[in-house]
């Protein structure tokens, strides 16, 4: 404003505009980025979602198969998934004109939230220009595959839920000992399936089995007429057979978005990436760091959101003998 007054003392219109702009200027100190988990910042902006239909990721994963058979929700901030904790429906036959009995259904809302999955892959401009096939298409395809692999690995784990990921199916699952009766492959398989279904309890709607590729092949040999669906995942370890009621699986996901950029600065770390320069009294600089612009490089970033919750019990066997 002072500079404008010296250079253009007679331009009243310019001075008036600059005066109005200076009155609206706000000075800010360093702040944290807006996050939905921080109260009084962006947490209030993440509203509750409603139950709806979403598309599954891909048919080549246990997650996609379960999601297609279970309850799908629309990811829109934190949501509450209804779980039946007791019922007295009193379904029965009544004669014409008689009143219909009113049962009691007890529901409990279990909160769940979207979880963020992301990855970055960098490459030089020379590779982008001269590679055949085009490197960007290869990286996009690899990211989509790795996304599916990572989701299945987390889904079929025993890890508890935390701030960054949902709980694995085997967290708090019932472990059943394998059958070793000596009745042969078919006999042991039948005993294992019977034990797993018994561990799930009564009133099953859509029981399924989950296992690896080798176990699925042996299942088709020993029980070619098996009525239960078998969901195959390469992330299931050898010798493991999992049983669950797919109707109790609640899930939701947003599309995997892949962006390209060439002006970013990256911390080239795949395990514990850090901010380029950390805050605090003694700032820590991440290492190694790469400037995409300075090194004539490019990067692809993939970001998706996903969530799931199992409302019913899960049972599994390790070390099957068939």
mmCIF file of C-alpha atoms in Angstrom:
data_model
loop_
_atom_site.group_PDB
_atom_site.id
_atom_site.type_symbol
_atom_site.label_atom_id
_atom_site.label_comp_id
_atom_site.label_asym_id
_atom_site.label_seq_id
_atom_site.Cartn_x
_atom_site.Cartn_y
_atom_site.Cartn_z
ATOM 1 C CA UNK A 1 0.000 0.000 0.000
ATOM 2 C CA UNK A 2 2.859 2.381 0.866
ATOM 3 C CA UNK A 3 4.633 1.559 -2.408
ATOM 4 C CA UNK A 4 1.447 2.269 -4.412
ATOM 5 C CA UNK A 5 0.993 5.623 -2.672
ATOM 6 C CA UNK A 6 4.527 6.688 -3.644
ATOM 7 C CA UNK A 7 4.348 5.479 -7.246
ATOM 8 C CA UNK A 8 0.725 6.372 -8.038
ATOM 9 C CA UNK A 9 -0.253 9.230 -5.694
ATOM 10 C CA UNK A 10 -3.013 10.492 -7.999
ATOM 11 C CA UNK A 11 -4.711 7.150 -8.752
ATOM 12 C CA UNK A 12 -7.520 7.215 -6.187
ATOM 13 C CA UNK A 13 -9.295 4.203 -7.670
ATOM 14 C CA UNK A 14 -6.222 1.951 -7.346
ATOM 15 C CA UNK A 15 -5.543 3.127 -3.780
ATOM 16 C CA UNK A 16 -9.159 2.470 -2.840
ATOM 17 C CA UNK A 17 -9.018 -1.129 -4.182
ATOM 18 C CA UNK A 18 -5.718 -1.853 -2.424
ATOM 19 C CA UNK A 19 -7.075 -0.440 0.833
ATOM 20 C CA UNK A 20 -10.093 -2.737 0.639
ATOM 21 C CA UNK A 21 -7.878 -5.760 -0.111
ATOM 22 C CA UNK A 22 -5.518 -5.033 2.791
ATOM 23 C CA UNK A 23 -8.435 -4.959 5.205
ATOM 24 C CA UNK A 24 -9.295 -8.536 4.194
ATOM 25 C CA UNK A 25 -5.765 -9.928 4.505
ATOM 26 C CA UNK A 26 -5.305 -12.581 7.234
ATOM 27 C CA UNK A 27 -1.930 -13.675 8.575
ATOM 28 C CA UNK A 28 -1.596 -17.348 9.550
ATOM 29 C CA UNK A 29 0.968 -19.268 11.544
ATOM 30 C CA UNK A 30 1.949 -22.843 10.737
ATOM 31 C CA UNK A 31 -1.013 -25.233 11.116
ATOM 32 C CA UNK A 32 -1.619 -28.931 10.670
ATOM 33 C CA UNK A 33 -3.479 -30.107 7.546
ATOM 34 C CA UNK A 34 -7.237 -30.591 7.838
ATOM 35 C CA UNK A 35 -7.945 -34.165 8.949
ATOM 36 C CA UNK A 36 -11.291 -35.791 9.619
ATOM 37 C CA UNK A 37 -9.945 -37.293 12.876
ATOM 38 C CA UNK A 38 -9.088 -33.920 14.453
ATOM 39 C CA UNK A 39 -11.987 -32.407 16.489
ATOM 40 C CA UNK A 40 -12.908 -28.769 15.766
ATOM 41 C CA UNK A 41 -10.903 -28.822 12.529
ATOM 42 C CA UNK A 42 -12.331 -31.139 9.865
ATOM 43 C CA UNK A 43 -13.816 -33.858 12.034
ATOM 44 C CA UNK A 44 -17.214 -32.172 12.015
ATOM 45 C CA UNK A 45 -17.184 -32.146 8.200
ATOM 46 C CA UNK A 46 -17.149 -35.956 7.968
ATOM 47 C CA UNK A 47 -20.851 -36.682 8.273
ATOM 48 C CA UNK A 48 -22.607 -40.013 8.773
ATOM 49 C CA UNK A 49 -23.324 -42.088 5.696
ATOM 50 C CA UNK A 50 -26.285 -44.217 4.727
ATOM 51 C CA UNK A 51 -26.442 -47.832 3.625
ATOM 52 C CA UNK A 52 -26.390 -48.251 -0.160
ATOM 53 C CA UNK A 53 -24.976 -50.305 -3.041
ATOM 54 C CA UNK A 54 -21.397 -50.027 -4.311
ATOM 55 C CA UNK A 55 -19.383 -51.885 -6.897
ATOM 56 C CA UNK A 56 -16.856 -54.545 -5.941
ATOM 57 C CA UNK A 57 -13.190 -54.153 -6.769
ATOM 58 C CA UNK A 58 -12.331 -57.221 -8.839
ATOM 59 C CA UNK A 59 -13.541 -60.832 -9.019
ATOM 60 C CA UNK A 60 -10.009 -62.202 -8.376
ATOM 61 C CA UNK A 61 -9.986 -61.629 -4.614
ATOM 62 C CA UNK A 62 -11.610 -62.943 -1.452
ATOM 63 C CA UNK A 63 -12.648 -59.396 -0.585
ATOM 64 C CA UNK A 64 -14.460 -58.892 -3.884
ATOM 65 C CA UNK A 65 -16.245 -62.244 -3.543
ATOM 66 C CA UNK A 66 -17.353 -61.524 0.031
ATOM 67 C CA UNK A 67 -18.380 -57.967 -0.840
ATOM 68 C CA UNK A 68 -20.539 -59.244 -3.671
ATOM 69 C CA UNK A 69 -22.406 -61.600 -1.337
ATOM 70 C CA UNK A 70 -22.673 -59.391 1.762
ATOM 71 C CA UNK A 71 -24.113 -56.017 2.700
ATOM 72 C CA UNK A 72 -22.591 -53.086 0.831
ATOM 73 C CA UNK A 73 -22.527 -49.554 2.240
ATOM 74 C CA UNK A 74 -21.878 -46.141 0.758
ATOM 75 C CA UNK A 75 -18.642 -44.718 2.140
ATOM 76 C CA UNK A 76 -19.415 -41.175 3.265
ATOM 77 C CA UNK A 77 -17.554 -40.502 6.482
ATOM 78 C CA UNK A 78 -18.203 -42.537 9.608
ATOM 79 C CA UNK A 79 -21.250 -44.817 9.470
ATOM 80 C CA UNK A 80 -23.034 -47.138 11.862
ATOM 81 C CA UNK A 81 -23.781 -50.658 10.693
ATOM 82 C CA UNK A 82 -26.810 -52.300 12.354
ATOM 83 C CA UNK A 83 -26.152 -55.623 14.091
ATOM 84 C CA UNK A 84 -28.942 -57.800 15.453
ATOM 85 C CA UNK A 85 -28.258 -58.679 19.084
ATOM 86 C CA UNK A 86 -31.549 -60.443 19.771
ATOM 87 C CA UNK A 87 -34.899 -60.976 18.148
ATOM 88 C CA UNK A 88 -38.365 -62.293 18.816
ATOM 89 C CA UNK A 89 -39.910 -62.040 15.372
ATOM 90 C CA UNK A 90 -42.797 -64.457 16.077
ATOM 91 C CA UNK A 91 -43.353 -65.367 12.457
ATOM 92 C CA UNK A 92 -46.232 -67.758 12.095
ATOM 93 C CA UNK A 93 -49.470 -68.559 10.306
ATOM 94 C CA UNK A 94 -52.598 -66.568 11.089
ATOM 95 C CA UNK A 95 -56.142 -66.789 9.873
ATOM 96 C CA UNK A 96 -57.749 -64.180 7.681
ATOM 97 C CA UNK A 97 -58.758 -61.050 9.528
ATOM 98 C CA UNK A 98 -56.740 -61.878 12.665
ATOM 99 C CA UNK A 99 -54.169 -59.357 13.980
ATOM 100 C CA UNK A 100 -50.516 -59.920 13.092
ATOM 101 C CA UNK A 101 -48.245 -60.527 16.110
ATOM 102 C CA UNK A 102 -45.657 -57.817 16.816
ATOM 103 C CA UNK A 103 -42.189 -59.148 17.586
ATOM 104 C CA UNK A 104 -39.239 -57.465 19.213
ATOM 105 C CA UNK A 105 -36.039 -56.873 17.249
ATOM 106 C CA UNK A 106 -32.984 -55.513 19.080
ATOM 107 C CA UNK A 107 -30.385 -53.751 16.945
ATOM 108 C CA UNK A 108 -27.044 -52.277 17.884
ATOM 109 C CA UNK A 109 -25.220 -49.711 15.735
ATOM 110 C CA UNK A 110 -21.567 -50.601 15.229
ATOM 111 C CA UNK A 111 -19.465 -47.667 13.949
ATOM 112 C CA UNK A 112 -17.108 -48.090 11.011
ATOM 113 C CA UNK A 113 -15.216 -45.652 8.829
ATOM 114 C CA UNK A 114 -13.401 -45.409 5.498
ATOM 115 C CA UNK A 115 -9.741 -46.409 5.569
ATOM 116 C CA UNK A 116 -7.266 -44.874 3.146
ATOM 117 C CA UNK A 117 -4.952 -47.010 1.017
ATOM 118 C CA UNK A 118 -2.323 -45.286 -1.120
ATOM 119 C CA UNK A 119 0.926 -45.787 -2.995
ATOM 120 C CA UNK A 120 3.365 -43.763 -5.139
ATOM 121 C CA UNK A 121 5.714 -45.017 -7.846
ATOM 122 C CA UNK A 122 8.344 -42.794 -9.484
ATOM 123 C CA UNK A 123 10.215 -43.174 -12.777
ATOM 124 C CA UNK A 124 12.426 -41.041 -14.995
ATOM 125 C CA UNK A 125 11.254 -39.151 -18.064
ATOM 126 C CA UNK A 126 13.619 -41.253 -20.206
ATOM 127 C CA UNK A 127 11.870 -44.453 -19.121
ATOM 128 C CA UNK A 128 8.500 -42.848 -19.808
ATOM 129 C CA UNK A 129 9.637 -41.817 -23.287
ATOM 130 C CA UNK A 130 11.429 -44.924 -24.491
ATOM 131 C CA UNK A 131 9.874 -47.900 -22.671
ATOM 132 C CA UNK A 132 7.802 -50.437 -24.597
ATOM 133 C CA UNK A 133 5.108 -51.044 -23.549
ATOM 134 C CA UNK A 134 4.495 -47.607 -22.027
ATOM 135 C CA UNK A 135 5.705 -47.597 -18.412
ATOM 136 C CA UNK A 136 2.683 -45.630 -17.161
ATOM 137 C CA UNK A 137 0.261 -48.339 -18.264
ATOM 138 C CA UNK A 138 2.426 -51.038 -16.666
ATOM 139 C CA UNK A 139 2.614 -49.153 -13.363
ATOM 140 C CA UNK A 140 -1.143 -48.486 -13.361
ATOM 141 C CA UNK A 141 -1.842 -52.193 -13.889
ATOM 142 C CA UNK A 142 0.668 -53.150 -11.191
ATOM 143 C CA UNK A 143 -0.845 -50.686 -8.719
ATOM 144 C CA UNK A 144 -4.319 -52.115 -9.283
ATOM 145 C CA UNK A 145 -3.009 -55.645 -8.753
ATOM 146 C CA UNK A 146 -1.038 -54.679 -5.648
ATOM 147 C CA UNK A 147 -4.106 -52.880 -4.284
ATOM 148 C CA UNK A 148 -6.123 -56.089 -4.524
ATOM 149 C CA UNK A 149 -3.291 -58.162 -3.019
ATOM 150 C CA UNK A 150 -2.862 -55.748 -0.114
ATOM 151 C CA UNK A 151 -6.582 -55.655 0.637
ATOM 152 C CA UNK A 152 -6.817 -59.462 0.689
ATOM 153 C CA UNK A 153 -3.733 -59.737 2.908
ATOM 154 C CA UNK A 154 -5.283 -57.351 5.451
ATOM 155 C CA UNK A 155 -8.713 -58.988 5.194
ATOM 156 C CA UNK A 156 -7.441 -62.526 5.861
ATOM 157 C CA UNK A 157 -5.137 -61.509 8.723
ATOM 158 C CA UNK A 158 -5.641 -61.678 12.486
ATOM 159 C CA UNK A 159 -4.699 -58.027 13.010
ATOM 160 C CA UNK A 160 -6.978 -55.930 15.229
ATOM 161 C CA UNK A 161 -8.511 -52.724 13.924
ATOM 162 C CA UNK A 162 -6.600 -49.488 14.440
ATOM 163 C CA UNK A 163 -6.682 -45.929 13.120
ATOM 164 C CA UNK A 164 -5.305 -46.932 9.704
ATOM 165 C CA UNK A 165 -6.948 -50.285 8.896
ATOM 166 C CA UNK A 166 -9.995 -52.438 9.679
ATOM 167 C CA UNK A 167 -9.705 -55.693 11.613
ATOM 168 C CA UNK A 168 -8.821 -58.885 9.773
ATOM 169 C CA UNK A 169 -11.350 -61.706 9.577
ATOM 170 C CA UNK A 170 -9.273 -63.901 11.884
ATOM 171 C CA UNK A 171 -9.174 -61.317 14.654
ATOM 172 C CA UNK A 172 -11.173 -62.972 17.480
ATOM 173 C CA UNK A 173 -11.993 -65.892 15.162
ATOM 174 C CA UNK A 174 -12.548 -69.422 16.506
ATOM 175 C CA UNK A 175 -9.679 -71.806 15.729
ATOM 176 C CA UNK A 176 -10.789 -75.401 15.183
ATOM 177 C CA UNK A 177 -8.313 -78.325 15.258
ATOM 178 C CA UNK A 178 -7.907 -80.255 11.996
ATOM 179 C CA UNK A 179 -9.389 -83.711 11.636
ATOM 180 C CA UNK A 180 -6.789 -86.497 11.768
ATOM 181 C CA UNK A 181 -9.163 -89.442 12.057
ATOM 182 C CA UNK A 182 -7.398 -91.461 9.385
ATOM 183 C CA UNK A 183 -10.533 -91.578 7.263
ATOM 184 C CA UNK A 184 -8.612 -90.311 4.245
ATOM 185 C CA UNK A 185 -8.779 -87.041 2.376
ATOM 186 C CA UNK A 186 -12.518 -87.009 1.781
ATOM 187 C CA UNK A 187 -13.277 -88.094 5.330
ATOM 188 C CA UNK A 188 -10.991 -85.518 6.938
ATOM 189 C CA UNK A 189 -12.367 -82.796 4.664
ATOM 190 C CA UNK A 190 -15.953 -83.638 5.575
ATOM 191 C CA UNK A 191 -15.069 -83.607 9.281
ATOM 192 C CA UNK A 192 -13.278 -80.256 8.959
ATOM 193 C CA UNK A 193 -16.195 -78.588 7.191
ATOM 194 C CA UNK A 194 -18.650 -79.984 9.733
ATOM 195 C CA UNK A 195 -16.550 -78.643 12.623
ATOM 196 C CA UNK A 196 -16.200 -75.203 11.019
ATOM 197 C CA UNK A 197 -19.935 -74.849 10.395
ATOM 198 C CA UNK A 198 -20.687 -75.960 13.954
ATOM 199 C CA UNK A 199 -18.335 -73.249 15.247
ATOM 200 C CA UNK A 200 -20.281 -70.618 13.280
ATOM 201 C CA UNK A 201 -23.515 -71.520 15.063
ATOM 202 C CA UNK A 202 -27.078 -71.819 13.816
ATOM 203 C CA UNK A 203 -29.153 -69.630 11.484
ATOM 204 C CA UNK A 204 -26.499 -69.354 8.791
ATOM 205 C CA UNK A 205 -27.670 -67.533 5.675
ATOM 206 C CA UNK A 206 -24.787 -67.842 3.201
ATOM 207 C CA UNK A 207 -21.902 -69.928 4.609
ATOM 208 C CA UNK A 208 -18.748 -69.893 2.487
ATOM 209 C CA UNK A 209 -15.261 -71.380 2.631
ATOM 210 C CA UNK A 210 -12.101 -69.334 1.994
ATOM 211 C CA UNK A 211 -8.743 -70.878 1.148
ATOM 212 C CA UNK A 212 -5.671 -70.691 -1.069
ATOM 213 C CA UNK A 213 -5.331 -71.937 -4.627
ATOM 214 C CA UNK A 214 -3.843 -75.337 -3.719
ATOM 215 C CA UNK A 215 -6.497 -76.013 -1.075
ATOM 216 C CA UNK A 216 -9.235 -75.053 -3.538
ATOM 217 C CA UNK A 217 -7.836 -77.532 -6.071
ATOM 218 C CA UNK A 218 -7.836 -80.330 -3.495
ATOM 219 C CA UNK A 219 -11.363 -79.392 -2.440
ATOM 220 C CA UNK A 220 -12.541 -79.835 -6.028
ATOM 221 C CA UNK A 221 -10.930 -83.279 -6.112
ATOM 222 C CA UNK A 222 -12.156 -84.615 -2.751
ATOM 223 C CA UNK A 223 -15.580 -82.952 -2.838
ATOM 224 C CA UNK A 224 -16.548 -82.181 -6.464
ATOM 225 C CA UNK A 225 -20.234 -81.878 -5.498
ATOM 226 C CA UNK A 226 -19.633 -79.569 -2.538
ATOM 227 C CA UNK A 227 -22.623 -77.245 -2.148
ATOM 228 C CA UNK A 228 -20.753 -74.517 -0.260
ATOM 229 C CA UNK A 229 -19.153 -71.703 -2.297
ATOM 230 C CA UNK A 230 -15.344 -71.695 -2.180
ATOM 231 C CA UNK A 231 -13.666 -68.246 -2.309
ATOM 232 C CA UNK A 232 -10.036 -68.400 -3.455
ATOM 233 C CA UNK A 233 -7.265 -65.999 -2.459
ATOM 234 C CA UNK A 234 -3.512 -66.288 -2.938
ATOM 235 C CA UNK A 235 -3.124 -64.445 0.378
ATOM 236 C CA UNK A 236 -4.487 -67.385 2.371
ATOM 237 C CA UNK A 237 -1.503 -69.392 3.703
ATOM 238 C CA UNK A 238 -1.035 -73.092 2.857
ATOM 239 C CA UNK A 239 -3.054 -75.526 4.942
ATOM 240 C CA UNK A 240 -5.659 -72.987 6.111
ATOM 241 C CA UNK A 241 -9.429 -73.271 5.634
ATOM 242 C CA UNK A 242 -11.707 -70.418 6.752
ATOM 243 C CA UNK A 243 -15.489 -70.489 7.161
ATOM 244 C CA UNK A 244 -17.766 -67.464 7.497
ATOM 245 C CA UNK A 245 -21.327 -66.372 6.814
ATOM 246 C CA UNK A 246 -20.951 -64.042 3.817
ATOM 247 C CA UNK A 247 -24.328 -62.451 4.577
ATOM 248 C CA UNK A 248 -22.773 -60.977 7.742
ATOM 249 C CA UNK A 249 -19.946 -59.267 5.839
ATOM 250 C CA UNK A 250 -20.389 -55.490 5.517
ATOM 251 C CA UNK A 251 -18.135 -53.576 3.123
ATOM 252 C CA UNK A 252 -17.739 -50.467 1.028
ATOM 253 C CA UNK A 253 -15.123 -48.907 -1.182
ATOM 254 C CA UNK A 254 -14.486 -45.885 -3.365
ATOM 255 C CA UNK A 255 -12.836 -46.044 -6.802
ATOM 256 C CA UNK A 256 -9.056 -46.281 -6.918
ATOM 257 C CA UNK A 257 -7.872 -42.905 -8.275
ATOM 258 C CA UNK A 258 -4.486 -42.771 -10.023
ATOM 259 C CA UNK A 259 -2.901 -39.355 -10.661
ATOM 260 C CA UNK A 260 0.319 -38.429 -12.477
ATOM 261 C CA UNK A 261 2.659 -35.597 -11.479
ATOM 262 C CA UNK A 262 6.119 -34.205 -12.236
ATOM 263 C CA UNK A 263 6.551 -31.260 -9.855
ATOM 264 C CA UNK A 264 6.503 -33.015 -6.467
ATOM 265 C CA UNK A 265 9.238 -33.699 -3.921
ATOM 266 C CA UNK A 266 9.148 -37.239 -2.537
ATOM 267 C CA UNK A 267 10.645 -39.079 0.395
ATOM 268 C CA UNK A 268 11.798 -42.272 -1.365
ATOM 269 C CA UNK A 269 10.795 -44.679 1.412
ATOM 270 C CA UNK A 270 8.369 -47.604 1.159
ATOM 271 C CA UNK A 271 8.077 -48.622 4.829
ATOM 272 C CA UNK A 272 8.007 -45.525 7.043
ATOM 273 C CA UNK A 273 7.697 -42.428 4.822
ATOM 274 C CA UNK A 274 8.092 -39.099 6.630
ATOM 275 C CA UNK A 275 7.172 -35.480 5.929
ATOM 276 C CA UNK A 276 9.885 -33.817 3.842
ATOM 277 C CA UNK A 277 10.653 -31.576 6.836
ATOM 278 C CA UNK A 278 9.104 -32.529 10.156
ATOM 279 C CA UNK A 279 7.758 -30.012 12.656
ATOM 280 C CA UNK A 280 8.710 -29.444 16.273
ATOM 281 C CA UNK A 281 11.555 -27.646 18.016
ATOM 282 C CA UNK A 282 14.196 -29.632 16.098
ATOM 283 C CA UNK A 283 12.847 -30.255 12.585
ATOM 284 C CA UNK A 284 13.897 -33.552 10.991
ATOM 285 C CA UNK A 285 14.534 -33.725 7.252
ATOM 286 C CA UNK A 286 13.524 -36.917 5.493
ATOM 287 C CA UNK A 287 16.153 -38.853 3.558
ATOM 288 C CA UNK A 288 16.553 -39.793 0.754
ATOM 289 C CA UNK A 289 14.501 -37.098 -0.994
ATOM 290 C CA UNK A 290 13.950 -36.711 -4.734
ATOM 291 C CA UNK A 291 12.731 -33.631 -6.596
ATOM 292 C CA UNK A 292 10.827 -34.866 -9.628
ATOM 293 C CA UNK A 293 11.316 -31.557 -11.438
ATOM 294 C CA UNK A 294 15.064 -31.361 -10.755
ATOM 295 C CA UNK A 295 15.715 -34.987 -11.752
ATOM 296 C CA UNK A 296 13.364 -34.936 -14.765
ATOM 297 C CA UNK A 297 11.203 -37.662 -13.241
ATOM 298 C CA UNK A 298 7.511 -38.445 -12.974
ATOM 299 C CA UNK A 299 5.360 -40.270 -10.431
ATOM 300 C CA UNK A 300 2.018 -42.011 -10.285
ATOM 301 C CA UNK A 301 -0.023 -41.840 -7.078
ATOM 302 C CA UNK A 302 -2.867 -44.245 -6.337
ATOM 303 C CA UNK A 303 -5.378 -43.472 -3.582
ATOM 304 C CA UNK A 304 -8.468 -45.432 -2.606
ATOM 305 C CA UNK A 305 -10.811 -45.810 0.351
ATOM 306 C CA UNK A 306 -12.167 -49.067 1.696
ATOM 307 C CA UNK A 307 -13.829 -50.462 4.808
ATOM 308 C CA UNK A 308 -15.282 -53.731 6.048
ATOM 309 C CA UNK A 309 -16.677 -55.359 9.151
ATOM 310 C CA UNK A 310 -17.757 -58.915 9.922
ATOM 311 C CA UNK A 311 -20.948 -58.916 12.004
ATOM 312 C CA UNK A 312 -20.933 -62.669 12.716
ATOM 313 C CA UNK A 313 -18.408 -65.265 13.880
ATOM 314 C CA UNK A 314 -15.538 -66.635 11.780
ATOM 315 C CA UNK A 315 -13.874 -70.039 12.218
ATOM 316 C CA UNK A 316 -10.702 -71.450 10.700
ATOM 317 C CA UNK A 317 -8.452 -74.497 10.649
ATOM 318 C CA UNK A 318 -4.675 -74.510 10.195
ATOM 319 C CA UNK A 319 -2.810 -77.578 8.965
ATOM 320 C CA UNK A 320 -5.600 -79.427 7.175
ATOM 321 C CA UNK A 321 -4.895 -83.094 6.427
ATOM 322 C CA UNK A 322 -6.459 -83.732 3.014
#
